[in-house]
Tab-separated table of C-alpha atoms (C1' of nucleotides) in Angstrom:
chain	number	residue	atom	x	y	z
A	1	UNK	CA	12.592	-48.449	-2.794
A	2	UNK	CA	9.876	-51.751	-2.410
A	3	UNK	CA	10.458	-52.040	1.053
A	4	UNK	CA	7.993	-52.058	3.557
A	5	UNK	CA	5.183	-50.502	1.634
A	6	UNK	CA	1.837	-51.525	2.154
A	7	UNK	CA	-0.915	-51.281	-0.767
A	8	UNK	CA	-4.540	-49.865	-0.854
A	9	UNK	CA	-7.261	-50.142	-2.933
A	10	UNK	CA	-7.817	-47.410	-5.507
A	11	UNK	CA	-10.238	-47.360	-8.076
A	12	UNK	CA	-10.418	-44.316	-10.214
A	13	UNK	CA	-7.925	-43.215	-9.753
A	14	UNK	CA	-4.632	-41.396	-11.009
A	15	UNK	CA	-1.969	-40.816	-9.363
A	16	UNK	CA	0.109	-38.844	-11.822
A	17	UNK	CA	-2.572	-36.779	-12.654
A	18	UNK	CA	-3.964	-35.855	-9.356
A	19	UNK	CA	-0.359	-34.528	-8.579
A	20	UNK	CA	0.785	-32.695	-11.517
A	21	UNK	CA	-2.791	-30.994	-12.251
A	22	UNK	CA	-2.056	-27.848	-10.171
A	23	UNK	CA	-3.277	-28.125	-7.365
A	24	UNK	CA	-0.778	-29.120	-4.936
A	25	UNK	CA	3.191	-28.536	-5.746
A	26	UNK	CA	6.170	-30.114	-4.403
A	27	UNK	CA	5.289	-33.771	-5.220
A	28	UNK	CA	8.834	-35.406	-6.816
A	29	UNK	CA	9.075	-38.412	-9.047
A	30	UNK	CA	11.515	-40.820	-7.774
A	31	UNK	CA	11.612	-44.602	-9.736
A	32	UNK	CA	8.512	-45.793	-10.504
A	33	UNK	CA	6.459	-43.327	-8.260
A	34	UNK	CA	6.548	-39.584	-6.416
A	35	UNK	CA	8.327	-38.930	-2.928
A	36	UNK	CA	6.722	-35.749	-0.660
A	37	UNK	CA	5.808	-34.422	2.527
A	38	UNK	CA	2.455	-35.171	4.116
A	39	UNK	CA	2.553	-33.263	6.495
A	40	UNK	CA	5.584	-33.737	8.469
A	41	UNK	CA	5.844	-37.326	7.455
A	42	UNK	CA	7.792	-37.996	4.562
A	43	UNK	CA	5.463	-40.025	1.840
A	44	UNK	CA	6.317	-42.493	-1.518
A	45	UNK	CA	3.052	-43.332	-2.798
A	46	UNK	CA	3.690	-45.181	-6.226
A	47	UNK	CA	0.763	-46.597	-8.250
A	48	UNK	CA	0.354	-50.390	-10.067
A	49	UNK	CA	-2.922	-50.515	-11.833
A	50	UNK	CA	-5.589	-50.003	-9.118
A	51	UNK	CA	-3.805	-49.795	-6.064
A	52	UNK	CA	-1.893	-47.245	-4.123
A	53	UNK	CA	1.583	-48.492	-2.546
A	54	UNK	CA	2.332	-46.526	0.590
A	55	UNK	CA	5.376	-46.145	3.013
A	56	UNK	CA	3.617	-48.193	5.533
A	57	UNK	CA	2.900	-46.277	8.717
A	58	UNK	CA	0.979	-43.668	6.036
A	59	UNK	CA	-1.179	-45.633	4.132
A	60	UNK	CA	-4.106	-44.370	6.357
A	61	UNK	CA	-3.529	-40.745	5.817
A	62	UNK	CA	-2.705	-41.506	2.609
A	63	UNK	CA	-6.221	-42.642	1.479
A	64	UNK	CA	-7.047	-39.752	3.305
A	65	UNK	CA	-5.131	-37.053	1.747
A	66	UNK	CA	-5.688	-38.313	-1.861
A	67	UNK	CA	-10.105	-38.284	-1.340
A	68	UNK	CA	-10.086	-42.032	-2.472
A	69	UNK	CA	-12.798	-41.608	-0.383
A	70	UNK	CA	-15.051	-39.054	-3.172
A	71	UNK	CA	-17.436	-41.049	-5.086
A	72	UNK	CA	-16.152	-40.397	-8.361
A	73	UNK	CA	-18.299	-42.430	-10.585
A	74	UNK	CA	-20.891	-40.263	-8.888
A	75	UNK	CA	-19.501	-37.051	-9.503
A	76	UNK	CA	-19.342	-37.036	-13.400
A	77	UNK	CA	-22.788	-38.425	-13.467
A	78	UNK	CA	-23.883	-34.935	-12.184
A	79	UNK	CA	-22.401	-32.643	-14.810
A	80	UNK	CA	-23.684	-32.057	-17.496
A	81	UNK	CA	-23.316	-33.437	-20.457
A	82	UNK	CA	-22.055	-31.502	-23.505
A	83	UNK	CA	-19.115	-32.228	-25.751
A	84	UNK	CA	-16.270	-29.827	-24.244
A	85	UNK	CA	-16.955	-31.221	-20.605
A	86	UNK	CA	-17.462	-34.570	-21.147
A	87	UNK	CA	-13.993	-34.477	-23.776
A	88	UNK	CA	-12.049	-32.519	-20.710
A	89	UNK	CA	-13.371	-35.492	-17.652
A	90	UNK	CA	-12.187	-38.545	-21.007
A	91	UNK	CA	-8.917	-36.344	-20.513
A	92	UNK	CA	-8.153	-36.011	-17.044
A	93	UNK	CA	-9.893	-39.839	-16.080
A	94	UNK	CA	-8.630	-40.514	-12.234
A	95	UNK	CA	-8.100	-37.336	-11.391
A	96	UNK	CA	-9.295	-36.365	-7.713
A	97	UNK	CA	-9.624	-33.338	-5.783
A	98	UNK	CA	-7.339	-34.078	-2.639
A	99	UNK	CA	-6.966	-32.394	0.653
A	100	UNK	CA	-4.556	-30.995	1.414
A	101	UNK	CA	-3.757	-29.374	4.640
A	102	UNK	CA	-5.031	-25.856	5.229
A	103	UNK	CA	-1.511	-24.040	6.138
A	104	UNK	CA	0.233	-25.461	3.045
A	105	UNK	CA	-2.333	-25.012	0.736
A	106	UNK	CA	-3.453	-21.242	1.440
A	107	UNK	CA	0.764	-20.442	1.738
A	108	UNK	CA	1.163	-21.646	-1.503
A	109	UNK	CA	-1.030	-20.570	-3.469
A	110	UNK	CA	0.225	-16.456	-1.898
A	111	UNK	CA	2.452	-17.392	-4.016
A	112	UNK	CA	0.142	-18.085	-7.296
A	113	UNK	CA	-0.388	-15.555	-9.035
A	114	UNK	CA	1.303	-14.279	-12.128
A	115	UNK	CA	3.441	-17.857	-12.017
A	116	UNK	CA	2.923	-20.625	-14.281
A	117	UNK	CA	2.347	-23.989	-12.493
A	118	UNK	CA	6.457	-24.790	-12.647
A	119	UNK	CA	7.962	-21.668	-11.122
A	120	UNK	CA	5.437	-22.396	-8.293
A	121	UNK	CA	6.474	-25.704	-7.279
A	122	UNK	CA	9.654	-23.667	-7.644
A	123	UNK	CA	9.070	-21.296	-5.282
A	124	UNK	CA	7.428	-24.166	-2.863
A	125	UNK	CA	10.259	-26.069	-3.225
A	126	UNK	CA	12.799	-23.442	-2.626
A	127	UNK	CA	10.847	-22.257	0.601
A	128	UNK	CA	10.566	-25.586	1.994
A	129	UNK	CA	13.980	-26.849	1.489
A	130	UNK	CA	15.705	-23.382	3.187
A	131	UNK	CA	12.778	-23.341	5.835
A	132	UNK	CA	11.404	-26.516	6.449
A	133	UNK	CA	11.940	-29.212	7.903
A	134	UNK	CA	14.513	-32.039	6.331
A	135	UNK	CA	12.508	-35.235	6.684
A	136	UNK	CA	14.582	-38.383	5.734
A	137	UNK	CA	13.461	-41.886	5.610
A	138	UNK	CA	15.546	-44.840	3.595
A	139	UNK	CA	18.430	-42.417	1.398
A	140	UNK	CA	15.045	-40.231	0.662
A	141	UNK	CA	14.804	-37.063	1.658
A	142	UNK	CA	12.022	-34.056	1.622
A	143	UNK	CA	11.479	-31.119	3.380
A	144	UNK	CA	7.934	-30.408	4.609
A	145	UNK	CA	5.971	-27.032	4.618
A	146	UNK	CA	7.246	-24.084	7.203
A	147	UNK	CA	4.755	-23.445	9.921
A	148	UNK	CA	3.524	-19.957	10.334
A	149	UNK	CA	4.810	-19.224	13.448
A	150	UNK	CA	8.574	-19.949	11.133
A	151	UNK	CA	7.219	-17.901	8.416
A	152	UNK	CA	6.317	-15.654	10.290
A	153	UNK	CA	10.313	-14.705	11.814
A	154	UNK	CA	11.783	-15.523	8.493
A	155	UNK	CA	13.273	-11.399	7.098
A	156	UNK	CA	11.456	-10.382	3.650
A	157	UNK	CA	14.550	-10.146	2.236
A	158	UNK	CA	15.560	-13.837	2.646
A	159	UNK	CA	11.980	-15.180	1.984
A	160	UNK	CA	12.851	-13.095	-1.771
A	161	UNK	CA	15.371	-14.969	-1.859
A	162	UNK	CA	13.163	-17.903	-2.985
A	163	UNK	CA	11.785	-15.586	-5.944
A	164	UNK	CA	8.829	-14.631	-4.505
A	165	UNK	CA	8.769	-11.257	-6.153
A	166	UNK	CA	5.060	-9.274	-4.736
A	167	UNK	CA	3.770	-12.429	-3.404
A	168	UNK	CA	6.921	-12.522	-0.675
A	169	UNK	CA	5.071	-9.965	1.871
A	170	UNK	CA	1.438	-11.419	1.198
A	171	UNK	CA	2.719	-14.832	2.385
A	172	UNK	CA	5.108	-12.961	5.311
A	173	UNK	CA	1.806	-10.318	6.330
A	174	UNK	CA	-0.720	-13.776	6.325
A	175	UNK	CA	1.969	-16.139	8.420
A	176	UNK	CA	1.752	-13.479	11.011
A	177	UNK	CA	-1.875	-13.301	11.157
A	178	UNK	CA	-2.199	-17.206	11.400
A	179	UNK	CA	0.628	-17.451	13.646
A	180	UNK	CA	-0.535	-14.824	15.913
A	181	UNK	CA	-4.107	-16.663	16.416
A	182	UNK	CA	-5.858	-13.956	14.864
A	183	UNK	CA	-6.880	-16.387	12.122
A	184	UNK	CA	-7.815	-19.697	13.359
A	185	UNK	CA	-7.665	-21.919	10.074
A	186	UNK	CA	-8.968	-25.293	11.438
A	187	UNK	CA	-12.161	-23.486	12.733
A	188	UNK	CA	-13.520	-22.245	9.474
A	189	UNK	CA	-14.035	-25.777	9.160
A	190	UNK	CA	-17.097	-25.088	10.703
A	191	UNK	CA	-18.604	-21.850	8.619
A	192	UNK	CA	-20.575	-22.005	5.619
A	193	UNK	CA	-18.456	-21.964	2.523
A	194	UNK	CA	-19.837	-18.161	1.978
A	195	UNK	CA	-18.293	-17.240	5.393
A	196	UNK	CA	-15.359	-18.588	4.988
A	197	UNK	CA	-14.346	-17.434	1.641
A	198	UNK	CA	-15.317	-13.647	2.912
A	199	UNK	CA	-12.522	-14.666	5.712
A	200	UNK	CA	-9.800	-16.061	3.509
A	201	UNK	CA	-10.433	-12.986	1.531
A	202	UNK	CA	-9.766	-10.664	4.959
A	203	UNK	CA	-5.904	-12.315	4.856
A	204	UNK	CA	-3.006	-9.737	2.542
A	205	UNK	CA	-3.027	-11.390	-0.376
A	206	UNK	CA	-6.232	-13.360	-0.560
A	207	UNK	CA	-8.833	-12.293	-3.092
A	208	UNK	CA	-11.963	-14.687	-4.241
A	209	UNK	CA	-9.933	-17.246	-6.875
A	210	UNK	CA	-7.383	-17.834	-4.257
A	211	UNK	CA	-10.000	-18.767	-1.285
A	212	UNK	CA	-11.728	-20.865	-3.552
A	213	UNK	CA	-8.359	-22.563	-4.213
A	214	UNK	CA	-8.159	-23.232	-0.840
A	215	UNK	CA	-11.647	-24.136	-0.161
A	216	UNK	CA	-11.471	-26.510	-2.606
A	217	UNK	CA	-7.856	-27.647	-2.085
A	218	UNK	CA	-7.945	-28.470	1.781
A	219	UNK	CA	-11.741	-27.454	2.902
A	220	UNK	CA	-13.437	-30.364	0.725
A	221	UNK	CA	-15.652	-27.821	-0.420
A	222	UNK	CA	-16.164	-29.654	-4.016
A	223	UNK	CA	-18.486	-26.372	-4.764
A	224	UNK	CA	-15.866	-23.793	-4.837
A	225	UNK	CA	-14.467	-22.531	-8.018
A	226	UNK	CA	-11.224	-20.884	-8.745
A	227	UNK	CA	-11.749	-18.619	-12.204
A	228	UNK	CA	-8.228	-18.363	-13.215
A	229	UNK	CA	-7.219	-17.194	-16.910
A	230	UNK	CA	-7.671	-20.993	-18.330
A	231	UNK	CA	-11.089	-21.420	-17.276
A	232	UNK	CA	-12.010	-17.576	-18.127
A	233	UNK	CA	-10.502	-18.850	-21.568
A	234	UNK	CA	-12.627	-21.955	-21.487
A	235	UNK	CA	-15.761	-20.182	-20.814
A	236	UNK	CA	-14.774	-16.775	-23.166
A	237	UNK	CA	-13.868	-19.442	-26.359
A	238	UNK	CA	-16.605	-21.728	-25.605
A	239	UNK	CA	-19.395	-21.150	-23.768
A	240	UNK	CA	-19.410	-17.450	-24.384
A	241	UNK	CA	-18.905	-17.930	-27.812
A	242	UNK	CA	-19.160	-14.940	-30.086
A	243	UNK	CA	-19.827	-12.450	-27.612
A	244	UNK	CA	-17.294	-9.700	-26.307
A	245	UNK	CA	-15.387	-8.578	-23.003
A	246	UNK	CA	-17.820	-11.049	-20.627
A	247	UNK	CA	-17.557	-9.706	-17.161
A	248	UNK	CA	-15.988	-11.349	-15.076
A	249	UNK	CA	-18.564	-11.747	-12.328
A	250	UNK	CA	-20.580	-13.115	-15.270
A	251	UNK	CA	-17.793	-15.954	-16.261
A	252	UNK	CA	-17.953	-17.027	-11.803
A	253	UNK	CA	-21.860	-16.890	-11.761
A	254	UNK	CA	-22.348	-18.816	-14.686
A	255	UNK	CA	-19.685	-21.504	-13.616
A	256	UNK	CA	-20.291	-21.800	-9.789
A	257	UNK	CA	-23.964	-22.959	-11.347
A	258	UNK	CA	-23.761	-24.866	-14.524
A	259	UNK	CA	-21.657	-27.542	-13.358
A	260	UNK	CA	-24.030	-28.576	-10.560
A	261	UNK	CA	-22.957	-29.121	-7.393
A	262	UNK	CA	-19.213	-30.395	-7.868
A	263	UNK	CA	-18.591	-27.307	-10.028
A	264	UNK	CA	-14.953	-27.413	-8.261
A	265	UNK	CA	-13.811	-30.989	-9.544
A	266	UNK	CA	-15.442	-29.925	-13.395
A	267	UNK	CA	-13.765	-26.204	-13.388
A	268	UNK	CA	-10.413	-28.915	-12.118
A	269	UNK	CA	-10.744	-31.040	-15.341
A	270	UNK	CA	-11.763	-27.827	-17.736
A	271	UNK	CA	-7.999	-26.945	-16.135
A	272	UNK	CA	-6.485	-29.861	-16.289
A	273	UNK	CA	-7.180	-30.607	-20.004
A	274	UNK	CA	-6.706	-27.081	-21.288
A	275	UNK	CA	-3.526	-26.247	-19.976
A	276	UNK	CA	-1.708	-28.957	-21.333
A	277	UNK	CA	-4.022	-28.934	-25.011
A	278	UNK	CA	-4.088	-25.356	-25.822
A	279	UNK	CA	-2.316	-23.935	-28.591
A	280	UNK	CA	-2.798	-20.305	-28.950
A	281	UNK	CA	-4.141	-18.761	-32.542
B	1	DA	C1'	11.860	-9.146	-28.147
B	2	DT	C1'	6.917	-8.962	-26.178
B	3	DC	C1'	3.616	-11.562	-24.427
B	4	DC	C1'	1.670	-14.721	-20.937
B	5	DA	C1'	1.612	-17.008	-16.271
B	6	DG	C1'	-4.204	-21.064	-11.179
B	7	DG	C1'	-4.326	-12.392	-9.158
B	8	DA	C1'	-4.660	-8.588	-5.690
B	9	DT	C1'	-5.280	-4.301	-4.604
B	10	DA	C1'	-4.882	0.778	-3.962
B	11	DG	C1'	-6.555	5.045	-7.493
B	12	DC	C1'	-9.538	6.431	-10.228
B	13	DG	C1'	-13.536	8.667	-12.496
C	1	DC	C1'	-19.210	0.782	-7.508
C	2	DG	C1'	-16.622	-0.715	-12.264
C	3	DC	C1'	-12.418	0.159	-14.338
C	4	DT	C1'	-7.277	0.786	-15.200
C	5	DA	C1'	-1.832	0.153	-13.712
C	6	DT	C1'	0.657	-2.367	-11.335
C	7	DC	C1'	3.531	-5.644	-8.979
C	8	DA	C1'	8.202	-9.659	-9.818
C	9	DT	C1'	10.306	-13.062	-12.380
C	10	DG	C1'	10.395	-16.461	-15.753
C	11	DG	C1'	9.463	-20.054	-19.439
C	12	DA	C1'	7.130	-19.904	-24.552
DNA sequence: ATCCAGGATAGCG
DNA sequence: CGCTATCATGGA
C-alpha cells in the first residue's frame, strides 16, 4: 500500500475524525489509511503524524478537499469560552470541515433524513456500487458517485433497492432538476449564503437543515449551522437547560449567533462529541 | 417490543 | 402563521 505515495504537510489535522464525523460517508478503512473516490479518482490517504500520505498525482486536490488551508487555530480562538464547546473542541481536535463536490454532497444528504450515520453510509455505498463508475488502482477498488444526469435516468424501483425508502423520490426529482440545468449548482458559488440557501431549499427534499449541510460541507460557508436532532439536544440540555419546549427557530437563531463567524465548525464539534459520548438517561 | 435516527412536507386550525 | 402526522428502514 505504500507504492507511489506523496507526502503533504497537515498540521492540526486528524484524518480519521475528519472522515468519520458525519460530514462525508464513503471513505473506507484500508490498511493504515482510507480509500475512497475524490470526484472521479480513486484516492488512498493515510496519516503519519503531521503528514498526510496521498496517492501520487492527487496531492494538490487532496489538500484542497481536506481543507488543510483552513486556519484552524485561528478559528478555534473565535469560539466562546464556555466548558461545553471547549470540551467538544478538545474531543474533536484535528477535525476539519472538508470541501466536498457539490452534487455528491447534496445527493448524499438528500438520503439522510431520519437515518443514522451508518445508514447514510450504507445507502451512499450501495448507490455508488450499483450506479457509479468503478475505479481501480494497485489492487484497490472504489466507486464514484453517479452524476445527476445518470441518477435522473434511474427507475424509481431500482433506486429503492438501495434501501432509500421515501427519500428516493426526492433524490430522483432533484437529480432531474440539476441534470436539466434548471438548477446550476456551480453558479450558487456566486450567491450570498442567504441566497444560496434559499435556492437550495427550492429543491424537492431540501429544507433548511440539509441546505445548511450542503453550504457548510460543499460551499465553504463556515458560518452555516445545520441544526439536527443532536444539535437540538445539546442546545436544549445545556444552553436552554430548564426551559421546556424551546421553539426550533429559537435554537437555530441562537446557534447561528452565539458561536460566532465559524459557527458551522462549532456545530460540527458539538455534533461529533455528543454523538459519540451521549448516554440516554 | 418500543424508540430513535445529521428532516421535509402536506394539511390542519 | 405555527403545529402535527406521516413518510421507510434498520440499529439501539
